[in-house]
Coordinates of C-alpha atoms and ligand atoms in Angstrom, one line a residue:
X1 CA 14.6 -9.4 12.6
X2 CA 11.6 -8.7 15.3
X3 CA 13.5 -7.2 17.4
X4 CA 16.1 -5.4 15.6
X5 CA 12.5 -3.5 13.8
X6 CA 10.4 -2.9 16.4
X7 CA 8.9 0.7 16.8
X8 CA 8.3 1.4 20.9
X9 CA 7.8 5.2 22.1
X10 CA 11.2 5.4 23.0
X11 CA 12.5 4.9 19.6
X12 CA 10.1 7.4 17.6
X13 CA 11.1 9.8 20.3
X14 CA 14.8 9.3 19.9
X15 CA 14.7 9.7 16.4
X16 CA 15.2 13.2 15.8
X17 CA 16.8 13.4 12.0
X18 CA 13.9 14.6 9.6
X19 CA 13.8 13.7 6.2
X20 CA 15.7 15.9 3.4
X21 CA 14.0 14.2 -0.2
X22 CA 16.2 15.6 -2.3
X23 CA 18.4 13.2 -1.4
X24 CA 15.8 10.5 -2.0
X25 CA 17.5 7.5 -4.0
X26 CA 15.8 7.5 -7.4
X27 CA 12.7 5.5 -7.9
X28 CA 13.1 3.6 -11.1
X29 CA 16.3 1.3 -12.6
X30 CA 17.8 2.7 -16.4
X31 CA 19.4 0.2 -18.4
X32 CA 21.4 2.1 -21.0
X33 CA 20.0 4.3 -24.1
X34 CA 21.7 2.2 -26.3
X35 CA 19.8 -1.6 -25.3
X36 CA 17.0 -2.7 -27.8
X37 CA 13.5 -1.8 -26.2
X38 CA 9.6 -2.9 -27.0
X39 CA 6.5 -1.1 -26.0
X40 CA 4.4 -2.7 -24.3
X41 CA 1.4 -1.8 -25.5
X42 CA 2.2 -3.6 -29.0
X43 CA 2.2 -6.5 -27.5
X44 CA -1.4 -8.3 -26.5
X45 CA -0.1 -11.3 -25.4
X46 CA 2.0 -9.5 -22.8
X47 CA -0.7 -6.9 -21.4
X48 CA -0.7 -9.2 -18.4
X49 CA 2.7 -7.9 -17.6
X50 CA 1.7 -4.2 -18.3
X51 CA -1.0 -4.4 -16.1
X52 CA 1.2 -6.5 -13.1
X53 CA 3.2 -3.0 -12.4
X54 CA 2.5 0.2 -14.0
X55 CA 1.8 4.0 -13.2
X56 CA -1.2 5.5 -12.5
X57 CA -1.0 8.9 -10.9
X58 CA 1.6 11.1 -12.3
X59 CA 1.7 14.5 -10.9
X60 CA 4.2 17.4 -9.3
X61 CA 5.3 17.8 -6.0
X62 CA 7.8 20.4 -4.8
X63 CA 8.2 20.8 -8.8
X64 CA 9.6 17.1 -8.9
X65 CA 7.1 14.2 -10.7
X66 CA 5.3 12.5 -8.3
X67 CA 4.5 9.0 -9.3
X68 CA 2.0 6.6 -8.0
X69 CA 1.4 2.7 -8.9
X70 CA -1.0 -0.3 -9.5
X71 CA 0.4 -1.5 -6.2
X72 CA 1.0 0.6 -3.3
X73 CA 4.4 0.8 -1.5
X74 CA 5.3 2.0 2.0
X75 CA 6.5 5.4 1.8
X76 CA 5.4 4.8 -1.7
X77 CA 9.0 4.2 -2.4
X78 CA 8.9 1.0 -4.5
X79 CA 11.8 -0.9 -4.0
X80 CA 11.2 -3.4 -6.4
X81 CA 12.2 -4.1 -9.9
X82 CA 10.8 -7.0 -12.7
X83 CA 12.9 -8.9 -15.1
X84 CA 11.5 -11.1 -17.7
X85 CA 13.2 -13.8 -20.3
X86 CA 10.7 -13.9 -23.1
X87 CA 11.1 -17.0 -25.4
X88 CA 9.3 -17.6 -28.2
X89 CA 6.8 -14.5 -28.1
X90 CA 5.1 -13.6 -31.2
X91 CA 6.9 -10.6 -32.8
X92 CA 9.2 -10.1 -30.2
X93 CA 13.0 -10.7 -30.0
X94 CA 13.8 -13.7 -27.0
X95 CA 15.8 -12.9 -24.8
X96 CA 16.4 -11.5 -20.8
X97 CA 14.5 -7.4 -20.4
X98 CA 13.9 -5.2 -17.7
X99 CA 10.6 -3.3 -17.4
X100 CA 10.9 0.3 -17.2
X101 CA 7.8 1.8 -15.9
X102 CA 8.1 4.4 -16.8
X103 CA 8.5 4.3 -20.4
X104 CA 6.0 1.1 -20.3
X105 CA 9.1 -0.6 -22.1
X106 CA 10.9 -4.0 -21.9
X107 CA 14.4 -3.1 -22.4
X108 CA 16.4 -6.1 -23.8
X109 CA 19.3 -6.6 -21.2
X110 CA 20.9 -10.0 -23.8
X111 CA 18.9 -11.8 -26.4
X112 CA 19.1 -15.6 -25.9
X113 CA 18.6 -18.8 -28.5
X114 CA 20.2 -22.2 -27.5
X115 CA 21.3 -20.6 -23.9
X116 CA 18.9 -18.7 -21.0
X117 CA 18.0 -18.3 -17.2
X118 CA 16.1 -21.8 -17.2
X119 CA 18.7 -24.3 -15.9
X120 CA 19.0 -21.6 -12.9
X121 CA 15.4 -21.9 -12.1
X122 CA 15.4 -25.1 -11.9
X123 CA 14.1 -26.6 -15.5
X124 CA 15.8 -28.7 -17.9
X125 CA 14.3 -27.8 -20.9
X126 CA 13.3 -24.1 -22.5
X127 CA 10.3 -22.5 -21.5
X128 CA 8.2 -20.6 -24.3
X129 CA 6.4 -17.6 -22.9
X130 CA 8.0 -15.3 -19.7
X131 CA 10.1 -16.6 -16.8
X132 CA 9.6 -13.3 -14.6
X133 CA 11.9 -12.3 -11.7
X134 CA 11.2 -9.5 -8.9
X135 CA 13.4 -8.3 -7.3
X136 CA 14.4 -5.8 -4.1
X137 CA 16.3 -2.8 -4.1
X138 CA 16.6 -2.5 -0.3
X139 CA 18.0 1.1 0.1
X140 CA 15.2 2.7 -1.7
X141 CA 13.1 1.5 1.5
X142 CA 15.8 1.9 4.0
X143 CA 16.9 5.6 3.2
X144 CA 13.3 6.6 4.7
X145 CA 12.6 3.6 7.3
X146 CA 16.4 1.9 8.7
X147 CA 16.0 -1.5 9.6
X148 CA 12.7 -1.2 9.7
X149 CA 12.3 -1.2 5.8
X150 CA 12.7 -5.5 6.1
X151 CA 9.4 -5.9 7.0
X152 CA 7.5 -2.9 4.5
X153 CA 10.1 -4.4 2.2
X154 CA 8.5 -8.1 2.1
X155 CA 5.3 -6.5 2.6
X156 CA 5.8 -4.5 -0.5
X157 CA 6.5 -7.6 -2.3
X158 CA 2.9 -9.5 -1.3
X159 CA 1.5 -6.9 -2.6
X160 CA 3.2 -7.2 -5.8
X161 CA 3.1 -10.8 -6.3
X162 CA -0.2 -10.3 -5.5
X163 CA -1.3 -8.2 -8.2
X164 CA 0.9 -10.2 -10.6
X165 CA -1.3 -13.3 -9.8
X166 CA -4.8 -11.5 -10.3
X167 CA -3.1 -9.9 -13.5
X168 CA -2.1 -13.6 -15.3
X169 CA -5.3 -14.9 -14.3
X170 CA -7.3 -12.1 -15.7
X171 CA -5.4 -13.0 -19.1
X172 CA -6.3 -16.4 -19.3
X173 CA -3.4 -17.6 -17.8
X174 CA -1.3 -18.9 -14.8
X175 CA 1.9 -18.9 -12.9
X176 CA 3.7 -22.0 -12.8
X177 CA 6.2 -22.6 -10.0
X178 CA 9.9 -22.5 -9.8
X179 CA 12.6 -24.2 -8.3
X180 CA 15.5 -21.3 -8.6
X181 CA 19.2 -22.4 -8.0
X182 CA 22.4 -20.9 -6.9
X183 CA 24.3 -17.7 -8.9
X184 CA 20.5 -16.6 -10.3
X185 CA 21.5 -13.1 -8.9
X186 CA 25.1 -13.5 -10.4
X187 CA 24.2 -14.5 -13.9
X188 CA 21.5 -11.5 -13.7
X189 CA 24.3 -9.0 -13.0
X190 CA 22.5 -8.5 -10.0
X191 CA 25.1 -6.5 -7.5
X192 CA 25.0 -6.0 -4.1
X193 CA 22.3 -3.8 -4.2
X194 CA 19.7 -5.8 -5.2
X195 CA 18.7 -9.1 -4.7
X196 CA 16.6 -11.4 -6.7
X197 CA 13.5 -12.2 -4.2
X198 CA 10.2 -14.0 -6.3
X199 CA 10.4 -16.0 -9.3
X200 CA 7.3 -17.0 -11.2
X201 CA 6.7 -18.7 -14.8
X202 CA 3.8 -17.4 -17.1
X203 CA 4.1 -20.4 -20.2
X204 CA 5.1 -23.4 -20.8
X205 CA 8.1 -25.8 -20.7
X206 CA 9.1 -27.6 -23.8
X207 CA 11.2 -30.4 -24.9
X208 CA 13.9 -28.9 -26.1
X209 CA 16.8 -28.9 -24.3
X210 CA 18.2 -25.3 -23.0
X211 CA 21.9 -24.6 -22.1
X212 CA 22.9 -22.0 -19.0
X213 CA 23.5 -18.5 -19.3
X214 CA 27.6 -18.4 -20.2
X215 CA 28.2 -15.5 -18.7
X216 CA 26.3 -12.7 -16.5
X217 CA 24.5 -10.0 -17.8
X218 CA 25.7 -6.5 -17.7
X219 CA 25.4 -4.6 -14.3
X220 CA 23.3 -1.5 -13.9
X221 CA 23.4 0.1 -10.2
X222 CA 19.3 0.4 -9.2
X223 CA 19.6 3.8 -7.9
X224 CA 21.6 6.6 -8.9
X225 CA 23.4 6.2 -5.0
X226 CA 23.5 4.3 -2.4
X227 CA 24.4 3.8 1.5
X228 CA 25.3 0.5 2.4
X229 CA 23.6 -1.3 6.3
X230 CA 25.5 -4.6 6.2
X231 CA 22.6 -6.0 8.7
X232 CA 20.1 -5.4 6.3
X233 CA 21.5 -6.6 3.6
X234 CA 23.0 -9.7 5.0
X235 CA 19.6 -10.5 6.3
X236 CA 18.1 -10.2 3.0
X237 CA 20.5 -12.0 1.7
X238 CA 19.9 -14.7 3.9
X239 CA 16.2 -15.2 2.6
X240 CA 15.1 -18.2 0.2
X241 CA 13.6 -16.5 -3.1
X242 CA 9.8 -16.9 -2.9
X243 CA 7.8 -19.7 -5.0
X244 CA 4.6 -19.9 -3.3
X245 CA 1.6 -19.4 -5.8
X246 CA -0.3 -16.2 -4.7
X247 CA -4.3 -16.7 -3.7
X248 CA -6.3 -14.1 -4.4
X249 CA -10.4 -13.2 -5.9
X250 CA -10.7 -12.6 -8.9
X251 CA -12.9 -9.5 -9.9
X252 CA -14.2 -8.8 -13.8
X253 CA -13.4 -5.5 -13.5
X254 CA -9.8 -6.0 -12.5
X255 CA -8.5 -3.6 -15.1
X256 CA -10.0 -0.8 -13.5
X257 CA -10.0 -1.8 -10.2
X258 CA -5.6 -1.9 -11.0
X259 CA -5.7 2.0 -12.2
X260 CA -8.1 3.4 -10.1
X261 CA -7.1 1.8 -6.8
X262 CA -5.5 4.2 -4.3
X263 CA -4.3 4.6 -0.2
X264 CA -7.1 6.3 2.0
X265 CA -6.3 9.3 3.4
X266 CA -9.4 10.0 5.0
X267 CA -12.9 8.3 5.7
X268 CA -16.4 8.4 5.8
X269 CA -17.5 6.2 8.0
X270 CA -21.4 6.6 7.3
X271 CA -20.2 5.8 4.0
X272 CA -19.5 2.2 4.1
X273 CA -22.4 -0.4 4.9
X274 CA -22.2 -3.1 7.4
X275 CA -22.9 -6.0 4.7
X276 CA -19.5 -4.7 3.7
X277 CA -17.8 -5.1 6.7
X278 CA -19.1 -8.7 7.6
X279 CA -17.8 -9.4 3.8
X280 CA -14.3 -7.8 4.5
X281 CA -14.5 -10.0 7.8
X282 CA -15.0 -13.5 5.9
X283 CA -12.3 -13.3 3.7
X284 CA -10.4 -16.2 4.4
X285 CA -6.6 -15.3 5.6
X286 CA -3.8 -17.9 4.1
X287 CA -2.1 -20.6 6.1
X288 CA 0.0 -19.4 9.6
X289 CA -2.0 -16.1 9.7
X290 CA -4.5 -14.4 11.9
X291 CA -6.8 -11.6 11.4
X292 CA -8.1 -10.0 14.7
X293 CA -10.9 -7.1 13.4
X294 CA -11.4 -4.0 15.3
X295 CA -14.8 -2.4 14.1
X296 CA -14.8 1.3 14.8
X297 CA -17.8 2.8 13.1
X298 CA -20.7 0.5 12.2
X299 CA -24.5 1.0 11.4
X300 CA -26.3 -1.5 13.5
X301 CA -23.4 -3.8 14.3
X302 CA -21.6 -4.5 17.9
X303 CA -18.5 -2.3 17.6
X304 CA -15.3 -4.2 18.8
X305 CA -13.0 -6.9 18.5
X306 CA -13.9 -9.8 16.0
X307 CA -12.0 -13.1 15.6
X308 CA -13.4 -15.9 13.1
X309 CA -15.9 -13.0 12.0
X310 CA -17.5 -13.2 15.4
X311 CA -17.7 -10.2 18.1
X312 CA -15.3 -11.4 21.1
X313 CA -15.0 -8.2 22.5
X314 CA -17.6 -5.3 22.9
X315 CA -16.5 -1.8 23.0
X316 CA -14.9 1.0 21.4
X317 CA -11.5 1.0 20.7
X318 CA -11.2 4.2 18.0
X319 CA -8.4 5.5 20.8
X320 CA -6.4 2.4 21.3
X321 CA -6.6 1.7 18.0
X322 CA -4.9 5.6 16.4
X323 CA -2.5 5.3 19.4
X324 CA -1.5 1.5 18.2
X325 CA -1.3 2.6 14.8
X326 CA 1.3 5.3 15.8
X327 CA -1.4 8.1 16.6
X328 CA -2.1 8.4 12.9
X329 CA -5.3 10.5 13.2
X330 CA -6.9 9.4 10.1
X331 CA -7.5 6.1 11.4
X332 CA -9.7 7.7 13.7
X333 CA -12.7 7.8 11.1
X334 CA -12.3 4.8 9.7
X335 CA -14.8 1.7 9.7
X336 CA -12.8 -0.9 10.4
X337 CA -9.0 -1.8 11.4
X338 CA -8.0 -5.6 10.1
X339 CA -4.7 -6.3 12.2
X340 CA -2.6 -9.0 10.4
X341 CA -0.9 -11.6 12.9
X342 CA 1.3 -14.2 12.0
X343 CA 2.5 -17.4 13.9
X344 CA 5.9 -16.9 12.7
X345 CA 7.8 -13.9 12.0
X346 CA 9.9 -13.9 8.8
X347 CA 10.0 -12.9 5.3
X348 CA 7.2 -15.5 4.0
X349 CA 5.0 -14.2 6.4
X350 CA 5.5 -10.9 5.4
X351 CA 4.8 -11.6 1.8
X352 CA 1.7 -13.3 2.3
X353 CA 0.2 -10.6 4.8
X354 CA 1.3 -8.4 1.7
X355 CA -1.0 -10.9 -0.7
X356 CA -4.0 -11.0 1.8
X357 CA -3.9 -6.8 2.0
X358 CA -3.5 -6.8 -1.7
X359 CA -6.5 -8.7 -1.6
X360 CA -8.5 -6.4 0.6
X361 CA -7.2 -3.2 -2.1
X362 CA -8.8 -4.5 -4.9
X363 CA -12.1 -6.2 -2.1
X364 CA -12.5 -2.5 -1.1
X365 CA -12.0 -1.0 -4.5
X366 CA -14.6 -3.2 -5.9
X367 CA -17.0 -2.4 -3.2
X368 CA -16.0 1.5 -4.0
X369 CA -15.0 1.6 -0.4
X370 CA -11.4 3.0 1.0
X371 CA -8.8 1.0 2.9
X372 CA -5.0 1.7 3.6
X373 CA -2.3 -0.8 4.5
X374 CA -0.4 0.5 8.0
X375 CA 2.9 -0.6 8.0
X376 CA 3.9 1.7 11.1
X377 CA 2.3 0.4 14.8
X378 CA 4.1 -0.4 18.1
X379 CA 4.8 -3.7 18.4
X380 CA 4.4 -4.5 22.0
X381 CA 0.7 -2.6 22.1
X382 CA 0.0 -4.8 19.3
X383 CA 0.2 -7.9 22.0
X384 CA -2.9 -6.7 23.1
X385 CA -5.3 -8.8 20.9
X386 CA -2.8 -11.8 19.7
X387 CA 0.3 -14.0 21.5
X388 CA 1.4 -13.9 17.6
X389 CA 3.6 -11.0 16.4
X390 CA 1.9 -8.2 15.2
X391 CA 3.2 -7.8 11.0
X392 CA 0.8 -5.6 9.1
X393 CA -2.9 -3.7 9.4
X394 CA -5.3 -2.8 6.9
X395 CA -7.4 0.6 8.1
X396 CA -10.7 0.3 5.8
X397 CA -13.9 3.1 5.7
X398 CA -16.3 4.3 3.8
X399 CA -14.4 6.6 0.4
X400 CA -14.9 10.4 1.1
Ligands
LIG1 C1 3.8 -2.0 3.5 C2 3.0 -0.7 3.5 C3 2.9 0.0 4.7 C4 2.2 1.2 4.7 N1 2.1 2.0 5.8 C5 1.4 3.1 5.9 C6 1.2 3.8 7.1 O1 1.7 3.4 8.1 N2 0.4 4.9 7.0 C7 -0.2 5.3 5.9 O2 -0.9 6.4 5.9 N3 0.0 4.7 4.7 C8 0.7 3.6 4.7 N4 0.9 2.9 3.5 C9 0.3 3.4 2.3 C10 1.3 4.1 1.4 O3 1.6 5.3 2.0 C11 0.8 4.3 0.0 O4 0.7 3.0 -0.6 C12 1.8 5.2 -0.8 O5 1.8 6.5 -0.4 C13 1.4 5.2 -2.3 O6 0.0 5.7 -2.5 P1 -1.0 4.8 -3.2 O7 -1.2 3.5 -2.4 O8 -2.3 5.6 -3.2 O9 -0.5 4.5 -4.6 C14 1.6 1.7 3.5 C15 1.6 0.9 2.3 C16 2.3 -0.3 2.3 C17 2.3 -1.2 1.1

């Protein structure tokens, strides 16, 4: 899908249609009035799941509700949705829900007992505690971005499994990995709208023996319309659902560092100390990726392009960095630009570039310093400071 995505001059020239947002697709999936629903909030054992996605800002624009989440989103146009089966949950009903944000509800979709979503995630037996599923609602992405949603798509994803990770561990527990089969997104009710994409267990498997799902679960369109790009969607289609266990740093203050964390708009670079930036630089990335570091603005450090934490390249590069990035002037005052290379190009890559920026959120939250991912760069300038594709950058600076 590289090439089919790639933003060169001549396309951002060429494309000419600006964006009308009252025809934006809406943000959030209703299951009907009538399905059972549980607040969140009366349930301890599941405030890892409140915490894993979940609004934080809330305000008007153009005299329609603005709202803002844990993770961030390109566009901020969230085109994922969580399901969970719950089984054997103190005080709570078992059986397959769909969080709804914005109420801060689980809405019960089918209550289970001998029968549930195990044998098509790969387990034999029944699993006490939460079998969660994300998944993508590609058109929520596409409306703004075309093709070019695949990538902010996965992206958008990392960052949410991510934060889901960091959440379970913060309560004490972990993620167990599954092995999903064939006609998941069928028995879900999942249409062609959506597609299951990440499956994670928060619990434990039993020995008690679990039947299949007889029959799928009632479909609910994820937005209230939607325009159908047969490429996309095939190719989405096409891609394995995620397993791979998220890594991540823990901080004790994740709870706040979750609400309070939001994009930079604009930085102060006297604001952010060097010690910061050397830590930012040693974060390990994950397997197959490659961080190349551009510092802008330092205090007494070289300024220029770091690999392996080390300068390889003195200079400044504030200009070729805000023209890579799309000429997005705020860049401009930032500290530091991480760019995100990857040896392949494909959806796994994606999500873990999504992971490793979630990482540098909450690193730059805890530090009180700002940082936005940057979805939107030209691809070919990007071949400037890596033979690997180009996938994702992370601008970072001091909080104004
Ligand atoms: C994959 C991805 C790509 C993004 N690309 C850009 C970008 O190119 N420019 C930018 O200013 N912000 C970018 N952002 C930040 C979003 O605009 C921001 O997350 C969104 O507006 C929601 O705001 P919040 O993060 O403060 O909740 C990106 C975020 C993600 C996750």
């Amino acid at each position: 899908m590289r090439e089919e995505t790639l933003l060169t001059p001549q396309r951002i020239a060429a494309k000419t249609t600006f964006l009308d947002w009252d025809t934006q697709p809406s943000l959030f999936k209703h299951y009907p009035h009538f399905c059972y629903r549980i607040k969140l909030s009366d349930f301890p054992s599941l405030q890892w799941l409140k915490h894993t996605r979940c609004i934080t800002d809330e305000r008007s624009v153009g005299q329609k509700p603005y709202y803002r989440l844990n993770i961030p989103s390109a566009g901020n146009l969230h085109p994922i949705e969580i399901y969970v089966q719950l089984r054997n949950i103190a005080g709570a009903l078992s059986g397959i829900y769909h969080l709804d944000i914005l109420k801060g509800e689980l809405v019960m979709i089918t209550e289970i007992a001998g029968e549930g979503i195990e044998p098509f995630l790969g387990l034999e037996h029944r699993f006490n505690g939460a079998l969660l599923m994300m998944s993508l609602v590609p058109f929520r992405s596409s409306w703004k971005y075309g093709l070019r949603a695949w990538r902010y798509l996965y992206l958008d994803l990392g960052h949410q499994i991510g934060i889901l990770g960091a959440s379970v561990e913060h309560f004490g527990l972990t993620l167990t990995k599954m092995s999903p089969r064939e006609g998941l997104n069928t028995i879900m009710g999942i249409g062609d709208d959506e597609v299951i994409a990440a499956v994670y267990g928060i619990g434990e498997s039993t020995s008690r023996s679990v039947k299949p799902l007889y029959k799928p679960l009632m479909r609910v369109q994820p937005t209230d319309y939607t325009e159908h790009n047969k490429k996309l969607q095939t190719s989405i289609r096409s891609v394995s659902i995620y397993t791979d266990l998220p890594v991540f740093t823990q901080y004790e203050d994740f709870l706040k560092l979750n609400t309070t964390r939001r994009s930079a708009r604009e930085f102060d670079a006297s604001l952010m100390r060097d010690e910061v930036i050397v830590e930012l630089l040693n974060q390990p990335p994950p397997a197959g990726i490659e961080i190349v570091a551009i510092v802008l603005q330092a205090q007494s450090m070289h300024l220029g392009v770091y690999r392996s934490g080390e300068c390889a390249v003195k200079g400044n590069f504030v200009s070729e960095c805000v023209r890579l990035l799309l000429d997005q002037r705020f860049i401009a005052g930032a500290n530091m630009v991480l760019l995100i290379y990857s040896e392949n190009f494909c959806a796994s890559s994606h999500i873990e570039a999504g992971v490793y920026a979630q990482n540098l959120y909450m690193a730059c939250e805890h530090y009180n310093i700002g940082c936005s991912g940057i979805g939107a760069f030209y691809d070919e300038e990007g071949s400037d400071y890596s033979t690997n594709p180009l996938i994702y950058a992370v601008a970072v600076g001091g909080k104004r």
